[in-house]
Tab-separated table of C-alpha atoms in Angstrom:
chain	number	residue	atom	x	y	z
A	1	UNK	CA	24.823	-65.465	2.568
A	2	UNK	CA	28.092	-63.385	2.223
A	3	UNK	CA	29.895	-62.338	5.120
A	4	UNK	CA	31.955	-59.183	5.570
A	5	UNK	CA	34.234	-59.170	8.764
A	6	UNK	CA	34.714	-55.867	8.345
A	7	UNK	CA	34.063	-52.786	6.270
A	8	UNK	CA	37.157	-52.921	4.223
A	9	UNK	CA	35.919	-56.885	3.120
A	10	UNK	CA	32.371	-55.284	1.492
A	11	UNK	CA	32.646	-55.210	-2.163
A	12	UNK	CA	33.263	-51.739	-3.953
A	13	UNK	CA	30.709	-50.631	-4.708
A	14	UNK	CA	28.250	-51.918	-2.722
A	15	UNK	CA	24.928	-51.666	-3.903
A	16	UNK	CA	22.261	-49.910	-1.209
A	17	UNK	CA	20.768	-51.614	1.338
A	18	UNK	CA	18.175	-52.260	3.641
A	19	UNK	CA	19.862	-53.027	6.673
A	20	UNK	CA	19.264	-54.320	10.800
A	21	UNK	CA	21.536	-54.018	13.267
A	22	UNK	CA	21.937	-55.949	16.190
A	23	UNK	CA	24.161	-58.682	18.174
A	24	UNK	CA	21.130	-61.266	17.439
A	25	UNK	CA	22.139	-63.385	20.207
A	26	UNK	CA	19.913	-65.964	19.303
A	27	UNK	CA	18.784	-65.072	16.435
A	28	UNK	CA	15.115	-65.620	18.079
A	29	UNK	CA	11.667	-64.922	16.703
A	30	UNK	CA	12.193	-61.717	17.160
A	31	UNK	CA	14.842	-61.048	15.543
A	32	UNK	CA	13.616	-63.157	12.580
A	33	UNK	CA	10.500	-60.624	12.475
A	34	UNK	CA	12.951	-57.940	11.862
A	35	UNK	CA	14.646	-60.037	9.596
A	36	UNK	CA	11.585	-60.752	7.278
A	37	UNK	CA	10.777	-57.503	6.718
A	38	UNK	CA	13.836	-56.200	5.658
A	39	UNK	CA	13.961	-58.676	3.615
A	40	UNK	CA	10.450	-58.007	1.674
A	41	UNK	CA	11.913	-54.301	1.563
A	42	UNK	CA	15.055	-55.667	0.316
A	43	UNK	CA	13.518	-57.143	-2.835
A	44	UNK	CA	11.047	-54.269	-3.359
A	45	UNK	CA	13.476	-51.460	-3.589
A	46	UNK	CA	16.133	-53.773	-5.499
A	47	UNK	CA	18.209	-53.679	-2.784
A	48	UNK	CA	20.915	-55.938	-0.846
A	49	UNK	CA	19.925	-57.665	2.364
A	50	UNK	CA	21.655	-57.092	5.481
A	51	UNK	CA	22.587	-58.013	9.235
A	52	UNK	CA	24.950	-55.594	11.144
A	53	UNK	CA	26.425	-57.741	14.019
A	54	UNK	CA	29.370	-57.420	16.321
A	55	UNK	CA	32.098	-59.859	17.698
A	56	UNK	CA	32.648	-60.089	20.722
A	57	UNK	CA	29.810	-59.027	22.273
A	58	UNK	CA	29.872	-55.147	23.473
A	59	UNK	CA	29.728	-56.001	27.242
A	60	UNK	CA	32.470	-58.643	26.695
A	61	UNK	CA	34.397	-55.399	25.619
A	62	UNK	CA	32.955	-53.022	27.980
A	63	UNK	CA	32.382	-55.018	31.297
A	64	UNK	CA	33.747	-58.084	31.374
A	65	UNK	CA	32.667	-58.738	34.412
A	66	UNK	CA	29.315	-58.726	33.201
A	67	UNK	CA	29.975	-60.966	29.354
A	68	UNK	CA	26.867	-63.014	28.974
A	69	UNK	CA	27.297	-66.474	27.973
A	70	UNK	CA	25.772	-66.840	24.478
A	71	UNK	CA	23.001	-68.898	23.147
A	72	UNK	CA	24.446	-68.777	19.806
A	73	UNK	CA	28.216	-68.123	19.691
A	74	UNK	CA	29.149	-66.008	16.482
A	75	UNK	CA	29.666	-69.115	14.100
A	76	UNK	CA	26.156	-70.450	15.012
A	77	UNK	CA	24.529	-67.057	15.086
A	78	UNK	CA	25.814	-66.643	10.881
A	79	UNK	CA	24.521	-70.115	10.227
A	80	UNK	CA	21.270	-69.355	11.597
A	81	UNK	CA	21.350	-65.582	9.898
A	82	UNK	CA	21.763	-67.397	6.803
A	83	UNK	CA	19.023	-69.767	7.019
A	84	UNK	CA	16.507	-66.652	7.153
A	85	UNK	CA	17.913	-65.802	3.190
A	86	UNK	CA	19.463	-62.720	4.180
A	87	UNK	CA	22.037	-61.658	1.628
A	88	UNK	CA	24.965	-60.684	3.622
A	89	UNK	CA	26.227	-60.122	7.342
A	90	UNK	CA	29.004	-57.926	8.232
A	91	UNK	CA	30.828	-58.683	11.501
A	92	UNK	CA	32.220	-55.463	12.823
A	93	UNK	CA	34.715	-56.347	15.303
A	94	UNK	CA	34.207	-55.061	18.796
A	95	UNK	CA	36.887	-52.794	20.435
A	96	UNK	CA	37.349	-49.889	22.612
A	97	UNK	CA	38.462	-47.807	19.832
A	98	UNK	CA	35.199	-49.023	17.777
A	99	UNK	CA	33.108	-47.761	21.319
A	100	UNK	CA	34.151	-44.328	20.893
A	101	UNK	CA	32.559	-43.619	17.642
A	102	UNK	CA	30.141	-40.883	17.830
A	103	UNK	CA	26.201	-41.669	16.685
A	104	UNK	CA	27.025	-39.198	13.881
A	105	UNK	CA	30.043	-40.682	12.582
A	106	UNK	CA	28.441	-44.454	12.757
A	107	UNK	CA	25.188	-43.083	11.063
A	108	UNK	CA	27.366	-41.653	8.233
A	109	UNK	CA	30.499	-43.489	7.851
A	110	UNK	CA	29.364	-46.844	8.094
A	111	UNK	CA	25.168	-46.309	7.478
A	112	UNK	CA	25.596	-44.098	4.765
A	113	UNK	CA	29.099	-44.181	3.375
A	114	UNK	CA	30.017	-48.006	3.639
A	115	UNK	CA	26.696	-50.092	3.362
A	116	UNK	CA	24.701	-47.410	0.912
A	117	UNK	CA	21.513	-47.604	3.496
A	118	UNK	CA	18.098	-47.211	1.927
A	119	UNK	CA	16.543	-48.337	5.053
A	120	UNK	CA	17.194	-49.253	8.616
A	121	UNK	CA	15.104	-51.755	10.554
A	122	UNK	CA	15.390	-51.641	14.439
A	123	UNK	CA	14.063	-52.731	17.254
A	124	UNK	CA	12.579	-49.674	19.835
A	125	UNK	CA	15.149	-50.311	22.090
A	126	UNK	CA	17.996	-50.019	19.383
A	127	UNK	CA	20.766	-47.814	21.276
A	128	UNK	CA	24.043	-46.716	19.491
A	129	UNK	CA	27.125	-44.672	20.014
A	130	UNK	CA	29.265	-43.839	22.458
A	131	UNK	CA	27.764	-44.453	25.871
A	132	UNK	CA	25.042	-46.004	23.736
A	133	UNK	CA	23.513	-41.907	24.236
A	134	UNK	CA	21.599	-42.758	20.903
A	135	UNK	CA	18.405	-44.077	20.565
A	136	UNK	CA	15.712	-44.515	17.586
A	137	UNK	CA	14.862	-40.820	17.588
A	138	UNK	CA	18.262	-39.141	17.092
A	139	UNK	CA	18.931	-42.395	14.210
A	140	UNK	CA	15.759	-41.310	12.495
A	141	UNK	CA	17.199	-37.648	12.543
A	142	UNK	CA	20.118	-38.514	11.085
A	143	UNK	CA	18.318	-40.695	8.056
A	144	UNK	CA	15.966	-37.705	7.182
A	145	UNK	CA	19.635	-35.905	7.397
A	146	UNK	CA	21.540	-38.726	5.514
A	147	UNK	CA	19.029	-39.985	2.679
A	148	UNK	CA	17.885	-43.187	4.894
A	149	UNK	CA	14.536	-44.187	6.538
A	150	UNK	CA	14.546	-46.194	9.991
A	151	UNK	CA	11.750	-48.453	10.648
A	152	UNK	CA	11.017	-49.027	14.379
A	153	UNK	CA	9.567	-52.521	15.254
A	154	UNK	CA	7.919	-53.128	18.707
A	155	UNK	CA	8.974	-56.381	20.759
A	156	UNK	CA	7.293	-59.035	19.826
A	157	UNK	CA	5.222	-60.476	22.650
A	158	UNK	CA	5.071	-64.056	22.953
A	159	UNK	CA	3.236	-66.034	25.714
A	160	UNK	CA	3.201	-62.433	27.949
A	161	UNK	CA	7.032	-62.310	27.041
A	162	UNK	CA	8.881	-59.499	25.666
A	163	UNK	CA	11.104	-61.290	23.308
A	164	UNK	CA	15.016	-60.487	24.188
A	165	UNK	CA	18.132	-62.261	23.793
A	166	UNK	CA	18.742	-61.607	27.896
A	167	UNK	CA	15.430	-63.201	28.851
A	168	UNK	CA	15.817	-66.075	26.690
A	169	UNK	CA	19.061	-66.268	28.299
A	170	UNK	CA	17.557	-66.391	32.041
A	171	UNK	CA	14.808	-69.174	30.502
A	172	UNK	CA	17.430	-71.744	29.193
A	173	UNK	CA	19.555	-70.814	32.348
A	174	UNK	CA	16.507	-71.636	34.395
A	175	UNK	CA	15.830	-75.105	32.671
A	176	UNK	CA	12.611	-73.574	31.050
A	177	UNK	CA	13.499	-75.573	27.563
A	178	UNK	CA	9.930	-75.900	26.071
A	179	UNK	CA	9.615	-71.928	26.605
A	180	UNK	CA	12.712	-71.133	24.936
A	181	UNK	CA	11.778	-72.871	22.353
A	182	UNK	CA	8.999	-70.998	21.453
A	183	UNK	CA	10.691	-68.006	21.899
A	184	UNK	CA	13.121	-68.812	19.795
A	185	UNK	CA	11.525	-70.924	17.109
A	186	UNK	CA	13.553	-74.032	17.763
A	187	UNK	CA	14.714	-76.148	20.126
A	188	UNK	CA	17.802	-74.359	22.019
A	189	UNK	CA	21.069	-76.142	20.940
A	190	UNK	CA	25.095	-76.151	21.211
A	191	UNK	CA	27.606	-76.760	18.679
A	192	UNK	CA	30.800	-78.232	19.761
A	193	UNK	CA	33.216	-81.324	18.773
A	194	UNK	CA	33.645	-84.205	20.857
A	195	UNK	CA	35.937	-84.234	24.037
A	196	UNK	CA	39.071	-85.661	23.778
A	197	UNK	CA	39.246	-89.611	24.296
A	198	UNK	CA	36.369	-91.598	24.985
A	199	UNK	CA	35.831	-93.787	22.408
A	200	UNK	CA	37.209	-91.361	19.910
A	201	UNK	CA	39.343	-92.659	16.832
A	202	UNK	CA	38.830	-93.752	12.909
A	203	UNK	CA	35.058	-94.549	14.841
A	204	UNK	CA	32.708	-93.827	17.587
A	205	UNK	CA	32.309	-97.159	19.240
A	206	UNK	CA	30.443	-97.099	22.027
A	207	UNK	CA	26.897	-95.181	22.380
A	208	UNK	CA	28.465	-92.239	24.872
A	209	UNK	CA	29.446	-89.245	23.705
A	210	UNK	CA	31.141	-86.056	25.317
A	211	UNK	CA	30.998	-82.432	24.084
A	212	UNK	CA	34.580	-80.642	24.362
A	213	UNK	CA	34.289	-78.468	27.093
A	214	UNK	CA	31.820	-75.108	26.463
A	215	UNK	CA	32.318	-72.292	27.016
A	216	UNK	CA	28.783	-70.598	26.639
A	217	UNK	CA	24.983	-70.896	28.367
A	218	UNK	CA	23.774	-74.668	29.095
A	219	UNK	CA	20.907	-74.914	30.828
A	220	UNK	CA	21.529	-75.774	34.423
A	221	UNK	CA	23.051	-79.086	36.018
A	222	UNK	CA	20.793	-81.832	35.428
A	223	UNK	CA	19.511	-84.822	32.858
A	224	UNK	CA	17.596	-84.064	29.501
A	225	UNK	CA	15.938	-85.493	27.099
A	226	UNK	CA	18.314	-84.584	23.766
A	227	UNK	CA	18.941	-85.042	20.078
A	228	UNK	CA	22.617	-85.216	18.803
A	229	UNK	CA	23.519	-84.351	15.652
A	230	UNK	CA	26.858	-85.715	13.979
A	231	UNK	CA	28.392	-84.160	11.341
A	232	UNK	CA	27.332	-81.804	8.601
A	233	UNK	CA	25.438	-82.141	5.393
A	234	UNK	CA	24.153	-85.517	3.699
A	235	UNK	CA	26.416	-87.264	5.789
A	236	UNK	CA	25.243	-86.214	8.956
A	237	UNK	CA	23.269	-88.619	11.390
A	238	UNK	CA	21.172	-87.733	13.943
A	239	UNK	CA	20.543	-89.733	17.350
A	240	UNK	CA	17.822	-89.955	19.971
A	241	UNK	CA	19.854	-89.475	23.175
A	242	UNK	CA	20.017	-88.527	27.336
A	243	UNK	CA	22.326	-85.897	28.334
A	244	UNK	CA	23.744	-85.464	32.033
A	245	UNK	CA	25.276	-81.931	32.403
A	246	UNK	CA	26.934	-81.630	35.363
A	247	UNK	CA	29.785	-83.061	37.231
A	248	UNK	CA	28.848	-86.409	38.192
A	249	UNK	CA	28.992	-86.425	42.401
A	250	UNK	CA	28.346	-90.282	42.386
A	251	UNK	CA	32.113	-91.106	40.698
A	252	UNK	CA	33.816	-88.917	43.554
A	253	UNK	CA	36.271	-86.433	41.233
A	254	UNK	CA	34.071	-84.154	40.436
A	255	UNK	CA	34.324	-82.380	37.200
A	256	UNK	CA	31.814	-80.582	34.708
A	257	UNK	CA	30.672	-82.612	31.029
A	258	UNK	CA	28.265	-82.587	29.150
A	259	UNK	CA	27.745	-86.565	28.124
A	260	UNK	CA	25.043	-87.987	25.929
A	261	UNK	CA	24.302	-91.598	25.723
A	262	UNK	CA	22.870	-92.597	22.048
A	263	UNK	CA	19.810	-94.436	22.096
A	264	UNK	CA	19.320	-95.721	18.681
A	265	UNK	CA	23.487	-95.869	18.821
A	266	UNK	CA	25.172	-97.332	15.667
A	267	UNK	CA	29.486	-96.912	14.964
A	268	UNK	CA	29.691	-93.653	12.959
A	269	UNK	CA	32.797	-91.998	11.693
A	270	UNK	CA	34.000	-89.494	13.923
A	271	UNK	CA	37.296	-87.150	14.823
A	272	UNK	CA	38.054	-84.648	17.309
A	273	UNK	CA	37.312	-82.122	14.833
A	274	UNK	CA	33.828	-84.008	13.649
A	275	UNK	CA	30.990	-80.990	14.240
A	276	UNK	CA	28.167	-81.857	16.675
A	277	UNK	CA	24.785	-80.131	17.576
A	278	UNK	CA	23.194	-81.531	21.084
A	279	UNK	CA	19.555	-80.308	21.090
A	280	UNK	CA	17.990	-80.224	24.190
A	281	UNK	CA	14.232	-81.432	24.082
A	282	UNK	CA	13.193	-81.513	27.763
A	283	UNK	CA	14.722	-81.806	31.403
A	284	UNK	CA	14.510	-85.305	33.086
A	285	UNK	CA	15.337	-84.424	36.693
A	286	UNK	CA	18.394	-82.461	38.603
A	287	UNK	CA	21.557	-84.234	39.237
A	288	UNK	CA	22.306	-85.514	42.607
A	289	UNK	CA	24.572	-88.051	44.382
A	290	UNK	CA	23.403	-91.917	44.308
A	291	UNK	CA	24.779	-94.094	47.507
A	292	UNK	CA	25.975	-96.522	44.679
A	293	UNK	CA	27.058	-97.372	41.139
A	294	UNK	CA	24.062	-99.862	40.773
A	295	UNK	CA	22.054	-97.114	42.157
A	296	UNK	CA	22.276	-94.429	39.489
A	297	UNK	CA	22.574	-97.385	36.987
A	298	UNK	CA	18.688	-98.090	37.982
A	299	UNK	CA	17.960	-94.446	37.476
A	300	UNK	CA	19.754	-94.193	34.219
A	301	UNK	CA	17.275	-96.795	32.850
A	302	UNK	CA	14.250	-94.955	34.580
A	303	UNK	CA	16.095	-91.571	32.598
A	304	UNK	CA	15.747	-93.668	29.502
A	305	UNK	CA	12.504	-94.780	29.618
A	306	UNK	CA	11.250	-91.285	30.437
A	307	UNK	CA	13.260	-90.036	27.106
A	308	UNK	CA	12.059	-92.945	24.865
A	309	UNK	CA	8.598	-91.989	26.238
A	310	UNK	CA	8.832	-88.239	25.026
A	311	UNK	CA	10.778	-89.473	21.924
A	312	UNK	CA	7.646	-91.426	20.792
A	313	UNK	CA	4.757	-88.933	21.594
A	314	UNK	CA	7.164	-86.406	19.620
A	315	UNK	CA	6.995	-89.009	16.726
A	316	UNK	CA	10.969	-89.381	16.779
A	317	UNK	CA	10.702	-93.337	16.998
């Protein structure tokens, strides 16, 4: 998939398109609906296929106060664009400037003008413009005006849920990990590198791992059941593991990590810079204070057994 980070980076000339236009937080099953069919309509009218996406997100821009953490920060949401066989993505970047621009002159200067639209695929709650004043029915005016058709597409309804990136959000931030996965096709995951120290050097070591810290949605404080991925490509290995997210009362200092112990744990190659993916499968329990160190080291192995359970009805042993 190509990626344009802004108009000026799209090829001259482009050839038309069939476009969607979202933030795709997520990239859920939703989204990959849309996605589908603009790609079918993409390869019957011989056209490019596209994803319209913004960075940062428009209420990290607009209210602050009010920035959602992400489910898939911008460099995970291309990766996972990409893997639907879309053929390009153009990140417009996000300003205040950028906010101000009229339905009209985004219909025409960047639908018609810039990306050649043959078609535009949106959800029905698609807003645009300044003050986001602009919904499906004045962008389907300005296609019959402009030479473009939009194509609305209803949410999809899974398990009595409207799919949207902000209730998928409230799910994982509730703990609710087998429902966001269905919602969003896969198990929820984060991409990071590992925290500085610990075991880190020419080789991972020991089987405990820390994410760097994170910046975007976890689910909430407690112990999962989790896969960790490390490294990219053929190279990559992949571990069975249990994750505590939280701050670890029972130590005194308290202070936030996300720290996976590897259950089928051999030494693998690994840097501060070395990509990982943590999947979480399942929540274990909350976190909470033990009276001692021997304590939580009993629960740890009642934690384990619970994930090796789930790891061999899922078939991962």
């Amino acid at each position: 998939m190509n990626v344009y980070r802004s108009i000026g980076d799209l090829p001259a000339p482009l050839d038309r398109s069939v476009v969607a236009i979202g933030n795709f937080d997520g990239v859920h099953r939703g989204h990959q609906m849309i996605i589908q069919r603009v790609r079918e309509r993409a390869r019957e009218l011989q056209a490019v296929s596209l994803a319209v996406t913004f960075d940062p997100h428009p209420v990290a821009v607009l209210h602050p106060e009010y920035a959602p953490k992400l489910i898939t920060p911008m460099a995970q949401r291309l990766a996972l664009l990409a893997e639907t066989g879309l053929d390009a993505a153009l990140v417009l970047p996000f300003t205040h400037e950028f906010s101000r621009l009229s339905a009209d002159d985004f219909a025409r200067g960047i639908l018609r003008d810039a990306l050649h639209a043959a078609e535009v695929h949106e959800g029905d709650n698609f807003r645009f413009g300044h003050g986001a004043t602009a919904g499906l029915a004045e962008l389907k005016e300005l296609g019959q005006q402009l030479g473009f058709a939009v194509v609305a597409h209803g949410a999809l309804r899974i398990r009595g849920i409207d799919l949207s990136s902000s209730q998928i959000r409230r799910i994982i931030a509730d703990g609710r990990l087998a429902l966001a996965r269905a919602l969003l096709g896969r198990p929820f995951s984060v991409r990071s590198t590992p925290a500085h120290g610990r075991g880190i050097g020419s080789k991972l070591t020991v089987p405990t791992i820390n994410l760097a810290p994170y910046a975007d949605l976890l689910p909430p404080n407690g112990v999962y059941v989790t896969r960790m991925k490390i490294g990219t490509g053929a190279a990559a290995r992949v571990f069975n593991a249990v994750t505590n997210a939280g701050v670890r009362p029972t130590f005194g200092e308290e202070s936030f990590a996300v720290e996976s112990y590897l259950l089928n744990f051999e030494a693998v190659d690994l840097s501060e810079q070395t990509p990982l993916e943590l999947c979480f499968l399942a929540r274990i329990r909350e976190e909470r204070r033990f009276p001692s160190p021997e304590a939580l080291k009993a629960q740890i192995l009642r934690d384990v057994a619970w994930a090796q359970h789930y790891f061999r009805r899922a078939g991962l042993i």
